[in-house]
mmCIF file of C-alpha atoms in Angstrom:
data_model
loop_
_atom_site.group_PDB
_atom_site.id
_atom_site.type_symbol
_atom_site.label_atom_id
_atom_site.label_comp_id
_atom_site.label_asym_id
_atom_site.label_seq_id
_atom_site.Cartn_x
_atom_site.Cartn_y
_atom_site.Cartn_z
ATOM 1 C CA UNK A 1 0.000 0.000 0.000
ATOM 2 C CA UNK A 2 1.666 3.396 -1.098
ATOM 3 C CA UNK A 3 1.907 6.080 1.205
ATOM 4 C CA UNK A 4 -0.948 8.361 0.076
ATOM 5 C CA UNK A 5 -3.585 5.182 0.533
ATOM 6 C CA UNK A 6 -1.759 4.936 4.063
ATOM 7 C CA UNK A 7 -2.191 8.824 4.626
ATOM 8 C CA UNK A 8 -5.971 8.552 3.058
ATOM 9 C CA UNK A 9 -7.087 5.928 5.811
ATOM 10 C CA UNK A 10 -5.337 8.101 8.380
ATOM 11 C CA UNK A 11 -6.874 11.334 7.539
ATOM 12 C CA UNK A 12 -10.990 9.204 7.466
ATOM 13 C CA UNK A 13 -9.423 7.576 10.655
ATOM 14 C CA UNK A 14 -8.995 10.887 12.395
ATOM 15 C CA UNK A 15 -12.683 11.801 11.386
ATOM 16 C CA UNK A 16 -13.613 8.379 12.684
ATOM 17 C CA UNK A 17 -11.980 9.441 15.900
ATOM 18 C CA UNK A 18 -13.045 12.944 16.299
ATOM 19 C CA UNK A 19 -16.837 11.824 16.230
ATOM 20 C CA UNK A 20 -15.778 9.106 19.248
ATOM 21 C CA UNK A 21 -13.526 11.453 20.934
ATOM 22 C CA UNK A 22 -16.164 14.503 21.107
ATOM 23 C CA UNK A 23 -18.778 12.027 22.726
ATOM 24 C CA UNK A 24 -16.479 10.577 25.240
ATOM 25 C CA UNK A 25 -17.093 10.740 28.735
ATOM 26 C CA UNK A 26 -13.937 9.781 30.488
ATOM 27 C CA UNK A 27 -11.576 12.761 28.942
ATOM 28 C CA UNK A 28 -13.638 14.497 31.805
ATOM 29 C CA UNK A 29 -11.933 12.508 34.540
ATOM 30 C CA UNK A 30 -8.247 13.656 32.791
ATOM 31 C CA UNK A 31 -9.079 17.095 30.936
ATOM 32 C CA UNK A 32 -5.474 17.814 30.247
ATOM 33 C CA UNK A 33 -5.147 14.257 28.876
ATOM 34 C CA UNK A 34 -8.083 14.899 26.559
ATOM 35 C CA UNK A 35 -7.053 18.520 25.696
ATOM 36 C CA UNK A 36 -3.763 16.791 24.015
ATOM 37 C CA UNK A 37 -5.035 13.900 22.521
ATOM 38 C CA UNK A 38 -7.675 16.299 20.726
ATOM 39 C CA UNK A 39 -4.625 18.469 19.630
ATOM 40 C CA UNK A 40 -2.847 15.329 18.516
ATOM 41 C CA UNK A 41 -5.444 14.412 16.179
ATOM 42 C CA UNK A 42 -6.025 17.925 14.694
ATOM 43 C CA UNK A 43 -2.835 17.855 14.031
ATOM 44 C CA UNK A 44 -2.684 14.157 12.251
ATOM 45 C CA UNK A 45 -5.513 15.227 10.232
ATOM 46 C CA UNK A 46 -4.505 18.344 8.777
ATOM 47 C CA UNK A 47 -0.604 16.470 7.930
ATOM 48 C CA UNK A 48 -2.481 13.688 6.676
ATOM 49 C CA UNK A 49 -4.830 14.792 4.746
ATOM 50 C CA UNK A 50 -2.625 17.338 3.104
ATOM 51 C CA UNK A 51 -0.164 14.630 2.714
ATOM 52 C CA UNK A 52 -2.519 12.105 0.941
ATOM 53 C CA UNK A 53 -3.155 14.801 -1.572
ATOM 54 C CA UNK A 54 0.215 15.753 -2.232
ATOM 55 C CA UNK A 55 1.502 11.599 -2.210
ATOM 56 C CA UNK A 56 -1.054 10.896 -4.984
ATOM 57 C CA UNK A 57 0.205 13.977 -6.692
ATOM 58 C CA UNK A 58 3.651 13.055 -6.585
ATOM 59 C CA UNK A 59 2.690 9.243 -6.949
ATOM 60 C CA UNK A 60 4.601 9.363 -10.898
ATOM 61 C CA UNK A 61 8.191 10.400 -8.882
ATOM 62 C CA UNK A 62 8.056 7.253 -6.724
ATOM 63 C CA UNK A 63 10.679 8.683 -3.589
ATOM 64 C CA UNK A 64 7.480 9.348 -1.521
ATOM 65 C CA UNK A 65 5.919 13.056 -0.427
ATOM 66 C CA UNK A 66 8.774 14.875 0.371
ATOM 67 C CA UNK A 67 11.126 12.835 -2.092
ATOM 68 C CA UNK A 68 8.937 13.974 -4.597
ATOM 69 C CA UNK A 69 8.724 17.401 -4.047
ATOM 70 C CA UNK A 70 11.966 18.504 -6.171
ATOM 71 C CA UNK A 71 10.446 16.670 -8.974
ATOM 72 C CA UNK A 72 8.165 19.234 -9.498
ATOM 73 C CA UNK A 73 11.054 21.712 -10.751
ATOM 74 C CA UNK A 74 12.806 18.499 -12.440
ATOM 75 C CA UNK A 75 12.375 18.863 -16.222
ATOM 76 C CA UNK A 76 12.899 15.951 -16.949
ATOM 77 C CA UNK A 77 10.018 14.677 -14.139
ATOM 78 C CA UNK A 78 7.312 12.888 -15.589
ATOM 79 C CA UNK A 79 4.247 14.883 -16.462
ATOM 80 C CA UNK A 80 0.855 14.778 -14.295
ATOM 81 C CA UNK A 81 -2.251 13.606 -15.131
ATOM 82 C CA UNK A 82 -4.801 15.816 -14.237
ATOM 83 C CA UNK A 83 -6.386 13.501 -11.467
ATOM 84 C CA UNK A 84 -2.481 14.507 -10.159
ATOM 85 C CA UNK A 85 -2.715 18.047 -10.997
ATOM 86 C CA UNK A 86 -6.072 18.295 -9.283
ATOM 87 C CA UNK A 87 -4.712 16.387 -5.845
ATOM 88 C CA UNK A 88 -1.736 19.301 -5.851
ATOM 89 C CA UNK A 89 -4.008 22.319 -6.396
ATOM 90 C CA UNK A 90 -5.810 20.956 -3.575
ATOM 91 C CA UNK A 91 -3.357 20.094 -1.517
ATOM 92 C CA UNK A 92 -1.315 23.452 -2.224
ATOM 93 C CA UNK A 93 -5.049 25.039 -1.503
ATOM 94 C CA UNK A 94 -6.065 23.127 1.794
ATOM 95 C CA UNK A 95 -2.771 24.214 2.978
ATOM 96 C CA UNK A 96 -3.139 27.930 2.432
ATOM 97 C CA UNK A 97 -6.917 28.086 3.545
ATOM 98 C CA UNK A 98 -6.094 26.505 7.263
ATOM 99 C CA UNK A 99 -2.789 29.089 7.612
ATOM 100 C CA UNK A 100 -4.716 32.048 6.288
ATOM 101 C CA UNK A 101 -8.216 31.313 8.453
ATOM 102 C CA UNK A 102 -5.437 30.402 11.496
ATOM 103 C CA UNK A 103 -3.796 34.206 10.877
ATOM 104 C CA UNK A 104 -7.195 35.755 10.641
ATOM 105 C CA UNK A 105 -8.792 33.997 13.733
ATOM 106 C CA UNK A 106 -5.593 34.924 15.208
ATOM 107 C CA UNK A 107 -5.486 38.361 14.565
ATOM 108 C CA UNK A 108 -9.206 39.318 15.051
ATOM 109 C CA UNK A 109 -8.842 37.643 18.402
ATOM 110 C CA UNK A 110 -5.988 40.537 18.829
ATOM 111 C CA UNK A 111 -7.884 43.193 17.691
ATOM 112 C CA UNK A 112 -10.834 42.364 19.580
ATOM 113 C CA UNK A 113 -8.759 42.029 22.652
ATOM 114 C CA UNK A 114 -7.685 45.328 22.352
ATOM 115 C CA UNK A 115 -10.402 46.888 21.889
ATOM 116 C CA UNK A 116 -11.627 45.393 25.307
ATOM 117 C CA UNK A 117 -8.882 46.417 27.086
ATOM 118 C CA UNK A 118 -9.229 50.192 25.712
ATOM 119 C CA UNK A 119 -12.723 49.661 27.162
ATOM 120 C CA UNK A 120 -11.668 48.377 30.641
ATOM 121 C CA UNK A 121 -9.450 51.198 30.874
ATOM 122 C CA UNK A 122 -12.793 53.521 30.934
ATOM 123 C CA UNK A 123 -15.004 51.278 32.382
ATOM 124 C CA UNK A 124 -12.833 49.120 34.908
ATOM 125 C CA UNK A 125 -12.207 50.207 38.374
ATOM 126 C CA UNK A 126 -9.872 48.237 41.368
ATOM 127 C CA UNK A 127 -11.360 46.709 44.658
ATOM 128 C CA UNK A 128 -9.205 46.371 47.664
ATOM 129 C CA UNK A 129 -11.517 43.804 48.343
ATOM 130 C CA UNK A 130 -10.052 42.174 44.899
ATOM 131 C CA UNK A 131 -6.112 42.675 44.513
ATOM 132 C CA UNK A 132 -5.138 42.274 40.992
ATOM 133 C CA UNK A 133 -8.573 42.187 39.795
ATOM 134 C CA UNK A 134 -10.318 44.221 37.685
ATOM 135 C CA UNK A 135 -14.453 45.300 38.570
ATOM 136 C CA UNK A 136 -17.123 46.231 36.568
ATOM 137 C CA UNK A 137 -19.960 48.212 37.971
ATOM 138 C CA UNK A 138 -22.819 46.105 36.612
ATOM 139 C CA UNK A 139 -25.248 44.362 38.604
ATOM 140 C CA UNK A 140 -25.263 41.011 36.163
ATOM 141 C CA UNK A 141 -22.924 38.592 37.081
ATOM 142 C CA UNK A 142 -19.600 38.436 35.136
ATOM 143 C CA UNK A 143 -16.230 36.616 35.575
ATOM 144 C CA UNK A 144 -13.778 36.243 32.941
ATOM 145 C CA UNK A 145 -10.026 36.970 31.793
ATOM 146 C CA UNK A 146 -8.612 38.811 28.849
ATOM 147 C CA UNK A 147 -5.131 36.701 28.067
ATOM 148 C CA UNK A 148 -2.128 38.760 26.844
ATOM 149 C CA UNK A 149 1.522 38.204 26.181
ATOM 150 C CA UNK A 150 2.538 40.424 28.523
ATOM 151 C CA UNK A 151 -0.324 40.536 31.030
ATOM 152 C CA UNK A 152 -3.992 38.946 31.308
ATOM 153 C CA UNK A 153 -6.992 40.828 32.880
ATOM 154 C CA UNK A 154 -9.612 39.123 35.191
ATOM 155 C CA UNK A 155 -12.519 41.038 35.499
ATOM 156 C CA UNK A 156 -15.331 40.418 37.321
ATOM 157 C CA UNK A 157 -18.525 42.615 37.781
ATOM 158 C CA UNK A 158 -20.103 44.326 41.132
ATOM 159 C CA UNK A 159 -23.253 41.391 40.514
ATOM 160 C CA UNK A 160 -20.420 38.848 40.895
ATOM 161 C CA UNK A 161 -18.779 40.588 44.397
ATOM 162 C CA UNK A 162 -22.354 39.989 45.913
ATOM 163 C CA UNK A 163 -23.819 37.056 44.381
ATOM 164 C CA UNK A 164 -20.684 34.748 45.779
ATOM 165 C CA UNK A 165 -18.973 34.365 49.311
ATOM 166 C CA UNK A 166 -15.497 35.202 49.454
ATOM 167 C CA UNK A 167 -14.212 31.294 49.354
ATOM 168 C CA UNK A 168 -16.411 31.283 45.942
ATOM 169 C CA UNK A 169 -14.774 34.867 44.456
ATOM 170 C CA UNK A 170 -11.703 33.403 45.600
ATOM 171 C CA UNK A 171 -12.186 29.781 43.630
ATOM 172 C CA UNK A 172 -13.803 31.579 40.850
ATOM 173 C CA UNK A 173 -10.697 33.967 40.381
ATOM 174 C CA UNK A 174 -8.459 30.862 40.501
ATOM 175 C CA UNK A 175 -10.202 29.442 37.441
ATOM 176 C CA UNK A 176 -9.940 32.830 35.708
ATOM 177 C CA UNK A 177 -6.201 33.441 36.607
ATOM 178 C CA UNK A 178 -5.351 29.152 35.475
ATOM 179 C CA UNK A 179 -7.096 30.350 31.699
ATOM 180 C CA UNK A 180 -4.858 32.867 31.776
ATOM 181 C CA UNK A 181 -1.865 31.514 32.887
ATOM 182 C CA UNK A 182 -2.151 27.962 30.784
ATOM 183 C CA UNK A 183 -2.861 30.411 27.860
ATOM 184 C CA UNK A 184 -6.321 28.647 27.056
ATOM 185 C CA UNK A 185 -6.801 30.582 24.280
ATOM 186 C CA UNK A 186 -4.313 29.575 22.401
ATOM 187 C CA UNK A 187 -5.406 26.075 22.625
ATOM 188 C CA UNK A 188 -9.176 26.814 21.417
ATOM 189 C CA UNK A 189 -7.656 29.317 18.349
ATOM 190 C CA UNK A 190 -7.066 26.555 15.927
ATOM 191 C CA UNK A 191 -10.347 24.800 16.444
ATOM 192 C CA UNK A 192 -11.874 28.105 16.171
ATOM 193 C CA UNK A 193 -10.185 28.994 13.001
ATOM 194 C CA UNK A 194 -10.758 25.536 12.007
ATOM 195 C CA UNK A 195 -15.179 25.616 12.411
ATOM 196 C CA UNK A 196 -14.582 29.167 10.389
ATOM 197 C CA UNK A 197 -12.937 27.067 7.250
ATOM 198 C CA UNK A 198 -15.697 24.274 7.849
ATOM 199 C CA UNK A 199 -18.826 25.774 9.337
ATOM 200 C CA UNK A 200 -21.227 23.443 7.744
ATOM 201 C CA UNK A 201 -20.050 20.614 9.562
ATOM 202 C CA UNK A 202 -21.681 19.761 13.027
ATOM 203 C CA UNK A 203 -18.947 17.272 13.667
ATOM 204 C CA UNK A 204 -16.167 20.551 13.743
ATOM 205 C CA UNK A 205 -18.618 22.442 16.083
ATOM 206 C CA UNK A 206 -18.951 19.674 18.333
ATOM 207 C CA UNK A 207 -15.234 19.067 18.173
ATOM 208 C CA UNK A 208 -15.018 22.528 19.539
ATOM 209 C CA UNK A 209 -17.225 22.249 21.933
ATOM 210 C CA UNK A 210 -15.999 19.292 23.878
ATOM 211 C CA UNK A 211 -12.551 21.378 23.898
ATOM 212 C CA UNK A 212 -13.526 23.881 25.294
ATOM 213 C CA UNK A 213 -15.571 21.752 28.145
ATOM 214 C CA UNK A 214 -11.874 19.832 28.848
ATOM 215 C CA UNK A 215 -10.507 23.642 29.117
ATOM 216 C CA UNK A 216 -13.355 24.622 31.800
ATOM 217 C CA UNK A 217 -12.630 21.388 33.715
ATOM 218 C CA UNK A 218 -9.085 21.675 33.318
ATOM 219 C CA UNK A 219 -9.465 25.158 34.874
ATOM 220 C CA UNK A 220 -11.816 23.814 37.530
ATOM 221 C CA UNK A 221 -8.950 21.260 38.804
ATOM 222 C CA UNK A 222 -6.768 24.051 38.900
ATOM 223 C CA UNK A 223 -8.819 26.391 41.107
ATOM 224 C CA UNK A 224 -9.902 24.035 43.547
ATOM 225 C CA UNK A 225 -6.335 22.760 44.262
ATOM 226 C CA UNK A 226 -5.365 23.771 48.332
ATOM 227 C CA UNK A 227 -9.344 24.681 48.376
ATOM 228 C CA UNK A 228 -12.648 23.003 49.105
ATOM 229 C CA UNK A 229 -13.769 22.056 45.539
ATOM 230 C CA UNK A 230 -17.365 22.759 47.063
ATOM 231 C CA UNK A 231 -16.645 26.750 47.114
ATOM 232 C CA UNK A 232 -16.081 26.674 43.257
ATOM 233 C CA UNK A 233 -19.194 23.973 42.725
ATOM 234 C CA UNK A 234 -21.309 26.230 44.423
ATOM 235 C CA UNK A 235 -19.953 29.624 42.602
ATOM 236 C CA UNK A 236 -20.845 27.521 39.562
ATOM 237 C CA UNK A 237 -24.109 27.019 40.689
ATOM 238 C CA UNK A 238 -25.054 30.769 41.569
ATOM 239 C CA UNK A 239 -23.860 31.620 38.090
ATOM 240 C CA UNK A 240 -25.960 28.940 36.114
ATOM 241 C CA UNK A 241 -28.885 30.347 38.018
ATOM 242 C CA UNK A 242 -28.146 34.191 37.404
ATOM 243 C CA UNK A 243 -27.794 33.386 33.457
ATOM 244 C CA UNK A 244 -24.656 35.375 33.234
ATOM 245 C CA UNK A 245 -24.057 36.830 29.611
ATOM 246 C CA UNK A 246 -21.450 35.501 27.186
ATOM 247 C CA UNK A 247 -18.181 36.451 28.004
ATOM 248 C CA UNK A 248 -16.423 39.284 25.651
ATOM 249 C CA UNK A 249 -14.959 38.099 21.962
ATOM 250 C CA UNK A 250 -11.459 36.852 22.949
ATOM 251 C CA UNK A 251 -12.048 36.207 26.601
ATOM 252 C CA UNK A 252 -12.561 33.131 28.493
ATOM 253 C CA UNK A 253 -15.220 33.103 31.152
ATOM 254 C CA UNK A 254 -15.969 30.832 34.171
ATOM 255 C CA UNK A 255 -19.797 30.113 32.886
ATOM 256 C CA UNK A 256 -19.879 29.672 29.249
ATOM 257 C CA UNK A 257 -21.666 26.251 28.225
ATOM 258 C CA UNK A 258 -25.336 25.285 29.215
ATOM 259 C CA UNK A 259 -26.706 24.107 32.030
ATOM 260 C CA UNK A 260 -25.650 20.533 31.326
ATOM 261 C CA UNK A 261 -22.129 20.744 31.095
ATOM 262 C CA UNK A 262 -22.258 23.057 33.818
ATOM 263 C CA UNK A 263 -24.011 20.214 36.307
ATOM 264 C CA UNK A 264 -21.288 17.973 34.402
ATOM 265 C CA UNK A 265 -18.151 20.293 35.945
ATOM 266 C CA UNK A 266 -20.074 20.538 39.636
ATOM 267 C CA UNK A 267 -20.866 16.713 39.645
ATOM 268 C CA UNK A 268 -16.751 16.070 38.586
ATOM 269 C CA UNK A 269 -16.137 18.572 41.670
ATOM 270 C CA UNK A 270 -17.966 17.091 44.243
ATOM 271 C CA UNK A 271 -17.296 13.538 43.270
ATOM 272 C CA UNK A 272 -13.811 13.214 41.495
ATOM 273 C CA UNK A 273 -13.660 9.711 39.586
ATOM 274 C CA UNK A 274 -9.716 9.546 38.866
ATOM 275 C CA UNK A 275 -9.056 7.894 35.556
ATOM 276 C CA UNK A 276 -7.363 4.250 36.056
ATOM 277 C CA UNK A 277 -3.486 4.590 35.637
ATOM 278 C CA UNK A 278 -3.157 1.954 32.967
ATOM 279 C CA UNK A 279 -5.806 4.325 31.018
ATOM 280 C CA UNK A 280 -4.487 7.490 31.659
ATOM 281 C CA UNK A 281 -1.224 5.977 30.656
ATOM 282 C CA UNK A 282 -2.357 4.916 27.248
ATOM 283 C CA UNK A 283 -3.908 8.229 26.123
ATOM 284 C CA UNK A 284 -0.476 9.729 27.205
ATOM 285 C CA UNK A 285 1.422 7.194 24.547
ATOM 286 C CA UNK A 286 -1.155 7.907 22.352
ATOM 287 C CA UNK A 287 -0.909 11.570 21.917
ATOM 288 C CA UNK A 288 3.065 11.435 20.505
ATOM 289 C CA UNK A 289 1.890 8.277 18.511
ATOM 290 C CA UNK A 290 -1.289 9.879 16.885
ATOM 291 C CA UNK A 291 0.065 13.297 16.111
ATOM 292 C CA UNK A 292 3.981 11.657 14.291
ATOM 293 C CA UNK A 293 2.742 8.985 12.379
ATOM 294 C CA UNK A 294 1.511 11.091 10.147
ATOM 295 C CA UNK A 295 4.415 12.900 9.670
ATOM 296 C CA UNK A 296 6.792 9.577 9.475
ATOM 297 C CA UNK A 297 4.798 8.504 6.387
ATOM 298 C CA UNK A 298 5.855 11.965 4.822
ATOM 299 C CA UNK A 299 9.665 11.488 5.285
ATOM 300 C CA UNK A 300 9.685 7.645 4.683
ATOM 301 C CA UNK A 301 10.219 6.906 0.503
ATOM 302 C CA UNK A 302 7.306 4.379 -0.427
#
């Protein structure tokens, strides 16, 4: 079997795997885990399928993908059929559509953060009460962070200071501060930029959405470490039932999914299931094995 047929069953393989991985249940017992695996197969589907295209391309050359690259400026190579021609337009265009929707999600992500922070500038007030935290004078209750390179914001509004008790501010500004610090964001941008390039497909939005769940829940360990993991179950609670509003374009907030995932995060709280060892331990080998194979089949000659 050449390499592009081997690349071909990889890339439906990853699809295969994406629908199984977005309806699992027990990435919620190892978020972090789940968060790599699901950047492990991004990646092995965008290098395969790219890589499929470009084999059967390049299939005339026989020395493989990248073997069969300087061919193409060989005049001497042999010429391509247009089946060929067709799988290296593609290939050359699937490439450039996933780098240039990556650059713009990137940079309108930028812009909007920046625009937020202008606005926070005007808006944004401190709070003894709150070191290191922005507050909003709005009764509606708010909690989220603005990453940065150089610094994040967590704001929170004046409906947040009295809806929770101070071990629930104090849990709830944990989770904010662990989005912030883990960079979060930078983990949901290429599934972002990735529904924008396919936004007919439920399977991509879905994919999204159980990242971003793993992200919550890997903020949610994070916060509750040296603290009762009741004060942030219970802030979660009070938020579900105040219907807080979407957090700002480029933020991250502590409440953004419905009220089923939310129950999903408290239950995980209150009644940690660790993930078997011999489990967890697979999904770790997996990740390295699932995102080079992929890339092995484009150096090897076939």
């Amino acid at each position: 079997m050449t390499g592009a047929a081997l690349l071909a069953l990889i890339s439906l393989g990853t699809v295969g795997g994406a629908h199984l991985l977005s309806r699992a249940r027990w990435t919620w017992r190892t978020p972090r885990t789940g968060i790599a695996l699901w950047q492990a197969l991004g990646l092995c589907w965008g290098v395969a399928t790219i890589g499929a295209l470009l084999g059967l391309a390049l299939l005339p050359y026989g020395k493989g993908v990248l073997g069969g690259l300087p061919g193409l400026y060989d005049d001497q190579a042999a010429a391509l059929n247009p089946v060929q021609v067709a799988a290296l337009l593609s290939a050359i265009s699937l490439t450039g559509v996933l780098l240039v929707m990556l650059v713009y999600a990137l940079v309108r992500v930028v812009r909007a953060r920046r625009r937020h922070r202008a606005l926070l500038a005007l808006v944004s007030r401190r709070d003894s009460a709150v070191p290191g935290t922005l507050v909003l004078d709005h009764p509606g209750a708010a909690a989220y962070c603005v990453p940065g390179v150089r610094s994040s914001k967590v704001v929170v509004s004046a409906g947040t200071l009295a809806l929770l008790d101070r071990g629930e501010l104090a849990a709830v500004l944990a989770h904010e501060r662990a989005h912030a610090r883990e960079r979060h964001d930078l983990v949901l941008l290429p599934f972002a930029s990735l529904r924008q390039v396919f936004p007919q497909f439920g399977l991509v939005a879905r994919c999204l959405d159980a990242v971003e769940l793993l992200i919550e829940m890997a903020a949610d360990d994070r916060a509750r470490t040296g603290r009762p993991p009741r004060d942030l179950a219970t802030a979660l609670l009070r938020f579900a039932a105040a219907s807080p509003a979407a957090a700002p374009s480029g933020a991250l907030g502590v409440a953004t999914h419905g009220k089923i995932p939310v129950m999903a995060r408290v239950n995980r709280l209150l009644e940690p299931e660790p993930l078997p060892r011999t489990t967890r331990a697979a999904a770790i080998v997996a990740v390295p094995i699932i995102a080079g194979l992929p890339l092995l089949l484009l150096l090897l000659p076939h």
